[in-house]
Coordinates of C-alpha atoms and ligand atoms in Angstrom, one line a residue:
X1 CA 14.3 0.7 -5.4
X2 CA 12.4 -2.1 -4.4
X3 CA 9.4 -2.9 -1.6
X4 CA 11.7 -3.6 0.8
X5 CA 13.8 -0.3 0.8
X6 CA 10.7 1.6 -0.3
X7 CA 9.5 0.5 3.2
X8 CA 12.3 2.0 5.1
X9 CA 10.4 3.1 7.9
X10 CA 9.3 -0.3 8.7
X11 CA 12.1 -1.7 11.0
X12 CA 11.2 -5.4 9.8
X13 CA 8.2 -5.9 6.6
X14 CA 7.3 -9.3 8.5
X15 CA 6.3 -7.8 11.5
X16 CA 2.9 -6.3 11.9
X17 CA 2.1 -3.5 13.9
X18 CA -0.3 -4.0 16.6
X19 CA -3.5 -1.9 15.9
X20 CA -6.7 -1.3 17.8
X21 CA -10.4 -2.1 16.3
X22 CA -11.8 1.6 17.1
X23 CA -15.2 0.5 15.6
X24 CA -16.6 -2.3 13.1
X25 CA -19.4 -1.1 11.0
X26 CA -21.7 -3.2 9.1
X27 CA -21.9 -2.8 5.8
X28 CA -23.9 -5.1 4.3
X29 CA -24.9 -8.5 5.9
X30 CA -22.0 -10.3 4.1
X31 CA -19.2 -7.0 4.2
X32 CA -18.1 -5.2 7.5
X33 CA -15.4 -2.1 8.0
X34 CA -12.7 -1.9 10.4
X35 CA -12.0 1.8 12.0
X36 CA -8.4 1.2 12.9
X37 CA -5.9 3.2 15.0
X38 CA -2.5 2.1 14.0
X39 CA 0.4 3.3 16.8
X40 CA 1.6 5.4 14.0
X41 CA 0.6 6.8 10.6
X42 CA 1.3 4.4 8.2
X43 CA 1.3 6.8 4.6
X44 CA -0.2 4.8 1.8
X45 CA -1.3 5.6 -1.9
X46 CA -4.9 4.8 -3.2
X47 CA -4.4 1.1 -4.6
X48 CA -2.1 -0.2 -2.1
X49 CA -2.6 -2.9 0.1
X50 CA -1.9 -3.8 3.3
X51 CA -1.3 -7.3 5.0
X52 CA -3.9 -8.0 8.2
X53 CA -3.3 -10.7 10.7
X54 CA -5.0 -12.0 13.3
X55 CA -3.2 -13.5 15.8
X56 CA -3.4 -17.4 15.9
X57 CA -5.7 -17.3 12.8
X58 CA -3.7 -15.6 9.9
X59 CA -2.9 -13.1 7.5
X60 CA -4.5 -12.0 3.9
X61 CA -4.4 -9.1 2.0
X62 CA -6.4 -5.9 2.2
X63 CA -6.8 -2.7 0.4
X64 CA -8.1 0.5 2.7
X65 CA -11.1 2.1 2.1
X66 CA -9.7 5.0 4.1
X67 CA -8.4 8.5 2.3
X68 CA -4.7 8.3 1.7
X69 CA -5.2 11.9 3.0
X70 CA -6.2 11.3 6.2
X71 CA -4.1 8.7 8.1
X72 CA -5.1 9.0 11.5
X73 CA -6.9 6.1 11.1
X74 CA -7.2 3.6 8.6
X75 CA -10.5 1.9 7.9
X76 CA -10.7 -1.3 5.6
X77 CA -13.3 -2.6 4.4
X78 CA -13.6 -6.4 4.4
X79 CA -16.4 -9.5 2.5
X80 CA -16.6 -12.5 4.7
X81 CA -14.8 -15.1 2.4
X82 CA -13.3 -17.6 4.7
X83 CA -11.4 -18.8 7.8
X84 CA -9.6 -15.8 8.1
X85 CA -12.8 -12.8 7.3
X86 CA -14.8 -15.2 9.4
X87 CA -12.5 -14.2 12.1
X88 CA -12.8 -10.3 10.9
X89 CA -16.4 -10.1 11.1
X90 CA -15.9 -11.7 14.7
X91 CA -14.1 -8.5 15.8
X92 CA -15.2 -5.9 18.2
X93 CA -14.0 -2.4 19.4
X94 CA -11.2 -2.4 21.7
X95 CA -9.8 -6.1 19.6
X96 CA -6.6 -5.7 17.9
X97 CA -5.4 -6.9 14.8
X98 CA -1.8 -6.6 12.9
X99 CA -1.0 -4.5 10.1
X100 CA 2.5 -4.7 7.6
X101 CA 2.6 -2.9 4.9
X102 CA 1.8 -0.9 2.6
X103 CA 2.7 -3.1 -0.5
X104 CA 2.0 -2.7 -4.0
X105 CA 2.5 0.3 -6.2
X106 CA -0.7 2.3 -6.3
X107 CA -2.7 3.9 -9.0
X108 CA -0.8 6.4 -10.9
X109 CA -2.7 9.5 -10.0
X110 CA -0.3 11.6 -12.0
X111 CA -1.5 10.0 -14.8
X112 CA -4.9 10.5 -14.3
X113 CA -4.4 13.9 -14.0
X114 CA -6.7 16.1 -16.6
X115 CA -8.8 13.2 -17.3
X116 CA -12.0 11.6 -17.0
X117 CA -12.1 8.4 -14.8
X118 CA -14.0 6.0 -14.9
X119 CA -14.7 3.8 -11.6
X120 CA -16.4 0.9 -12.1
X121 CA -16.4 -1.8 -9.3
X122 CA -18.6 -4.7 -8.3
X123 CA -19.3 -6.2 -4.6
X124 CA -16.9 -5.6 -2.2
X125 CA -14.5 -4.4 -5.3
X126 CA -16.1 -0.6 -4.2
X127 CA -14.0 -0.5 -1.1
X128 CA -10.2 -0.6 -2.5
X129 CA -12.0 1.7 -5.2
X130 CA -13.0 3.9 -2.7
X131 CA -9.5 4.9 -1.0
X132 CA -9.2 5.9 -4.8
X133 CA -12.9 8.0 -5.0
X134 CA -11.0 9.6 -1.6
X135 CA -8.0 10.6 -3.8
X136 CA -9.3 11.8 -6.5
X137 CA -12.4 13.7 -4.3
X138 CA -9.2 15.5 -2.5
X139 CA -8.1 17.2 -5.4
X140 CA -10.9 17.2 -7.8
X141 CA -10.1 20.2 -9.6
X142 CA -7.3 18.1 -10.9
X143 CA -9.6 15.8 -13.1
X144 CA -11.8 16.5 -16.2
X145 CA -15.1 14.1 -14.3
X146 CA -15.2 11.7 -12.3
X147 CA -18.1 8.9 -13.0
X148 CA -18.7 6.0 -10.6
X149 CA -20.4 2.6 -11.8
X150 CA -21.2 0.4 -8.9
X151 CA -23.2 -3.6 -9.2
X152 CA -23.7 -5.8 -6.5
X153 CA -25.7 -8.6 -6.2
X154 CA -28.9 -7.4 -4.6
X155 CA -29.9 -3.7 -2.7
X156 CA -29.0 -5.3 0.4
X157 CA -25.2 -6.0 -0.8
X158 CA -24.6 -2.7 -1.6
X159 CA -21.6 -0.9 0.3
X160 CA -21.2 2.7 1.8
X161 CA -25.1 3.5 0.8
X162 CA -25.2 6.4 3.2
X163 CA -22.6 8.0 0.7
X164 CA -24.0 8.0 -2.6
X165 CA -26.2 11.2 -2.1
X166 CA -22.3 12.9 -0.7
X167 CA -20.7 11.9 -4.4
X168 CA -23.6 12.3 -6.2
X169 CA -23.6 16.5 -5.0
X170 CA -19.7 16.9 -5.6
X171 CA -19.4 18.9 -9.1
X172 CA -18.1 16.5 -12.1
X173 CA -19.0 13.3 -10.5
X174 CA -21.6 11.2 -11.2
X175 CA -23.0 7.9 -9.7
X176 CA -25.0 5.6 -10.8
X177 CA -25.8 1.8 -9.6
X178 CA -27.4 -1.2 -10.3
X179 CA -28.3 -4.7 -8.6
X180 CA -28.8 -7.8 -10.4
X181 CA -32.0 -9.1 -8.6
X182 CA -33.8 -6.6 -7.7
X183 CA -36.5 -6.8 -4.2
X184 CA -40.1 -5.4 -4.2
X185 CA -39.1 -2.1 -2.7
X186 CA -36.3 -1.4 -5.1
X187 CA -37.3 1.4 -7.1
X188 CA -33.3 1.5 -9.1
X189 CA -31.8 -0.5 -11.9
X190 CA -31.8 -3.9 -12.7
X191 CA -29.0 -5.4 -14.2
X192 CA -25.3 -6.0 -14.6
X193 CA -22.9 -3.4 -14.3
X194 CA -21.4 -4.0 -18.1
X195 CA -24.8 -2.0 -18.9
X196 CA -24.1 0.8 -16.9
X197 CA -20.7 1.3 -19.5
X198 CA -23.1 2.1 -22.6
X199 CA -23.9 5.6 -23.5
X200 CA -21.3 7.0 -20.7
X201 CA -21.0 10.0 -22.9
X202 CA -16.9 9.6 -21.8
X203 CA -14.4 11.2 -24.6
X204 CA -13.0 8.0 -24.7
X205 CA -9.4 9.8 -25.7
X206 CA -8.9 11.3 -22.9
X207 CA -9.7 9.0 -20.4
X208 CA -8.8 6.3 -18.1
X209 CA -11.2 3.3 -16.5
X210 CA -10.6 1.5 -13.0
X211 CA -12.2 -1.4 -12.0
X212 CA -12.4 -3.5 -9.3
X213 CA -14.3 -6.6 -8.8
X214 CA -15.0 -10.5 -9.0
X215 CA -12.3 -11.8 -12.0
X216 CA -15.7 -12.7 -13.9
X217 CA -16.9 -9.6 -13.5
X218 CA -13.5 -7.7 -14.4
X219 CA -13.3 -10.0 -17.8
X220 CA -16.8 -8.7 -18.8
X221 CA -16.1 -5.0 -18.0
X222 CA -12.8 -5.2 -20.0
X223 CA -14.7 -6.7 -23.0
X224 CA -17.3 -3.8 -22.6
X225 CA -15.0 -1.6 -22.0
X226 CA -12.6 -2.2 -25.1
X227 CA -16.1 -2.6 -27.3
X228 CA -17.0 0.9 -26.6
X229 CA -13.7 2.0 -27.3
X230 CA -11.1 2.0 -24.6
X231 CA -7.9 0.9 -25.9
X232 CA -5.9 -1.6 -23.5
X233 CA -3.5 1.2 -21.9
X234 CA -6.8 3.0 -21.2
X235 CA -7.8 0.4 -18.6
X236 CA -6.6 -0.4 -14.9
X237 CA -7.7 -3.7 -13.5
X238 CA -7.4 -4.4 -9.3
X239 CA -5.9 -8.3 -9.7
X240 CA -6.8 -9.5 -6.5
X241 CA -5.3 -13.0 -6.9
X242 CA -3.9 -14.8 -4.1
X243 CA -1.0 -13.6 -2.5
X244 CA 1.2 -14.2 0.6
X245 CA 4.5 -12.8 1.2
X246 CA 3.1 -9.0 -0.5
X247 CA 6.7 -8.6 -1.5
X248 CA 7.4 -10.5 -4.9
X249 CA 9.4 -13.4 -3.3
X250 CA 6.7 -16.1 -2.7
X251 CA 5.8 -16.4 -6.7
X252 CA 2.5 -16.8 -5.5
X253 CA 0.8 -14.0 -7.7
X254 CA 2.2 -14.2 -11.0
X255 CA 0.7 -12.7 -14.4
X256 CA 3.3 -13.6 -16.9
X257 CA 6.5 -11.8 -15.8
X258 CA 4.3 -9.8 -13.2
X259 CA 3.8 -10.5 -9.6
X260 CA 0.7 -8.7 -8.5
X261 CA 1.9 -7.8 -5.2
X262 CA 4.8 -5.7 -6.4
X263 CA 4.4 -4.9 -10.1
X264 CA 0.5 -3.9 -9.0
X265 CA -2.0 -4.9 -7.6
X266 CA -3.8 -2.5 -10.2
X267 CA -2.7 -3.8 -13.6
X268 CA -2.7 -1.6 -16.7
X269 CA -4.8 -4.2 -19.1
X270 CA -1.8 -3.8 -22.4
X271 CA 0.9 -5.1 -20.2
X272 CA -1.4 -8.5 -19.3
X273 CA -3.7 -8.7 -21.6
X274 CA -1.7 -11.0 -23.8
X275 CA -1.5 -13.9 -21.0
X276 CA -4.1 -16.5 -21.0
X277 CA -4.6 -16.4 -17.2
X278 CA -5.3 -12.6 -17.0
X279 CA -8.7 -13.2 -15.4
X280 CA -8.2 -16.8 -13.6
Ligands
FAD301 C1 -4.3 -7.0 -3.2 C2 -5.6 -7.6 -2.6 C3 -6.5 -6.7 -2.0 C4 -7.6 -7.2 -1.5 N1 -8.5 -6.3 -0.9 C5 -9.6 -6.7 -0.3 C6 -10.5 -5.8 0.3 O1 -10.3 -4.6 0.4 N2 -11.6 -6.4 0.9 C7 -12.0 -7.7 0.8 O2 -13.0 -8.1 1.3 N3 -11.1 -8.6 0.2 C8 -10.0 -8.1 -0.4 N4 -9.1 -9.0 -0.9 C9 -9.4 -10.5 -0.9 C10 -9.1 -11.1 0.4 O3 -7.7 -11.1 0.6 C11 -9.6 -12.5 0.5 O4 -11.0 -12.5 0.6 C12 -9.1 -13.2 1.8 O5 -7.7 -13.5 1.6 C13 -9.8 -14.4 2.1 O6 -9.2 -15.0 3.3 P1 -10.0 -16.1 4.1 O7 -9.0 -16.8 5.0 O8 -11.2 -15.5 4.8 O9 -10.5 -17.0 3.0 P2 -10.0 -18.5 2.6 O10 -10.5 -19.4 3.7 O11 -8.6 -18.5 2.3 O12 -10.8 -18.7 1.3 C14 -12.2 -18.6 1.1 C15 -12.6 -18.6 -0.4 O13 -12.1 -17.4 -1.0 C16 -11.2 -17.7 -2.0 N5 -10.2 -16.7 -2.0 C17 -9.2 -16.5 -1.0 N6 -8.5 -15.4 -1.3 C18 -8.9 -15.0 -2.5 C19 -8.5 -13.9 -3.3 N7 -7.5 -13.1 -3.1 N8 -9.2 -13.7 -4.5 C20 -10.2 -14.5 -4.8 N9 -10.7 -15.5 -4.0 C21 -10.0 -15.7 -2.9 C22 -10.7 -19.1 -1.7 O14 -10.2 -19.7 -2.9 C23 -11.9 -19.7 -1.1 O15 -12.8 -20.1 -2.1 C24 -7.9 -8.6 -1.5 C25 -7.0 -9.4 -2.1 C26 -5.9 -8.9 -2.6 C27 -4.9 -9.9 -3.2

C-alpha cells in the first residue's frame, strides 16, 4: 500500500487542512511550539511528519511533538531556520496555518517492545523525539527502560525544561543533559552529548537507540554509538534532509534507493550506512 492510499481519509494529500494556532509557547529564544486544533483528528504514529503551510509564504516539514495518544490537538514544535519558521515564530493565537499529512512511516514501536531505548537528540531534534517519549511513556510497562540523552548548545537552548523533573520521576526512565558552553549559573554538565553515551550501563543486546538531531551531530552519535557496541540494526536515525512533495515523487530526499519521506523519515543505520551521503 502506499502513502497515498495509506492516507485514505484525506480526500486530496495536496490539500492542507485549515487549522487554528490555539497558543504559541516559547521555548527557547530560537524554538517556539504551536498548540494546534485541527477540524478533525488527524491519527499519526510517533516519527511521522506532517507538512505546514502558511498561506502566501510556504510549506516545510514538521514532526509533532504532541502524543500520538492524544489527538485533540496537535502541538509542533518548531527552530527558527528560515523564510518559512521566520513566518512560524510570527504566529499568534487565533492565526491559522495548513496541515497535510501525516507522511512517513513512523518508528516501529512493535519492535521496541521489551527493550531498552535509548533517546538521544540534540537542539530542536528533542521535539520529533518527544512525540516518541509520549509513545513510549503511554505504555511504559511495555519496555525494559527508557533513558533520555539531551545536548543543546547553551542552558538557554534547551527545550521542554519544565518537563525534565515529570520524566525524570516516571519508573525506568532516566534523563540526563548537557550544554556545550555552559553560563555562570549553570550548575549541570558541560559537554557534548557523544559523552553522555559512555558508561550508559544499557545491555547493549537487547536494545535499540533513536536519535535526532543536527547531521553532524547524528554522524558523531552513530560513531559513539557503534564504538560502545550497538551494531548498525540497533540504531534509528531521524534523516531530516530536505523534502517537498512528502510522498516519494519529488526525488528530493533520496539515501541510495531510499526516499526519506516515505521509506522513513527515521532510518534504521544497516540499510544506509553503506551510502556515502548518509549524513550530508
Ligand atoms: C521529516 C522532517 C521533520 C522535521 N521536523 C522538524 C521539527 O519538528 N522541528 C523543526 O524545527 N524542524 C524540523 N524539520 C526541519 C524543517 O523542515 C526546516 O527547518 C524548515 O524546512 C526550514 O524552512 P525555512 O523556510 O524556515 O528555511 P529555509 O529558508 O528554507 O532555509 C534556512 C536554512 O535551513 C536549511 N534547511 C532548510 N531545510 C532544512 C532541513 N530539512 N534540514 C536541514 N537544514 C535545512 C537551509 O539549507 C538554510 O540554510 C524537519 C525536517 C524534516 C525533513
Amino acid at each position: 500500500m502506499n502513502q497515498i492510499q495509506e492516507n485514505k481519509s484525506m480526500e486530496n494529500v495536496f490539500h492542507p487542512l485549515q487549522t487554528k494556532v490555539l497558543e504559541v509557547i516559547s521555548e527557547t529564544p530560537t524554538i517556539k511550539t504551536l498548540v494546534l486544533k485541527p477540524p478533525r483528528e488527524i491519527p499519526f504514529k510517533a516519527g511521522q511528519f506532517m507538512q505546514l503551510t502558511i498561506a502566501g509564504i510556504g510549506e516545510a516539514p514538521f514532526t509533532p511533538s504532541s502524543s500520538p495518544y492524544n489527538l485533540d490537538t496537535m502541538e509542533i514544535t518548531i527552530l527558527k531556520a528560515g523564510h518559512l519558521t521566520e513566518a512560524v515564530h510570527n504566529l499568534k493565537a487565533g492565526d491559522w496555518v495548513g496541515l497535510r499529512g501525516p507522511f512517513g512511516r513512523g518508528y516501529p514501536m512493535e519492535k521496541f517492545a521489551g527493550k531498552e531505548i535509548l533517546v538521544v537528540g540534540g537542539g530542536v531534534g528533542l521535539a520529533p523525539l518527544r512525540a516518541l517519549l509520549n509513545a513510549l511513556f503511554h505504555n511504559l510497562n511495555k519496555f525494559k527502560r527508557v533513558s533520555i540523552k539531551y545536548g543543546a548548545r547553551n542552558p538557554s537552548e534547551l527545550s521542554f525544561k519544565n518537563q525534565y523533573d515529570e520524566w525524570k520521576k516516571l519508573s525506568n526512565v532516566d534523563f540526563e543533559c548537557t550544554v556545550d558552553r555552559a553560563t555562570a549559573d549553570w550548575k549541570g554538565k558541560v559537554g557534548l552529548v557523544t559523552e553522555l553515551l559512555e558508561n550508559t550501563g544499557i545491555d547493549m543486546n537487547n536494545a535499540y537507540a533513536v536519535s535526532c538531531g543536527p547531521e553532524i551531530m547524528l554522524k558523531f552519535v552513530t560513531l559513539k554509538l557503534l564504538s560502545v557496541g550497538f551494531k548498525p540494526e540497533q540504531i534509528y536515525l531521524s534523516m531530516n534532509r530536505k523534502m517537498s512533495c512528502g510522498m516519494g515523487i519529488c526525488g528530493r530526499c533520496n539515501i541510495g534507493p531510499y526516499y526519506l519521506c516515505k521509506d522513513g523519515p527515521d532510518m534504521n543505520y544497516a540499510k544506509i550506512q553503506q551510502y556515502p551521503d548518509v549524513f550530508g
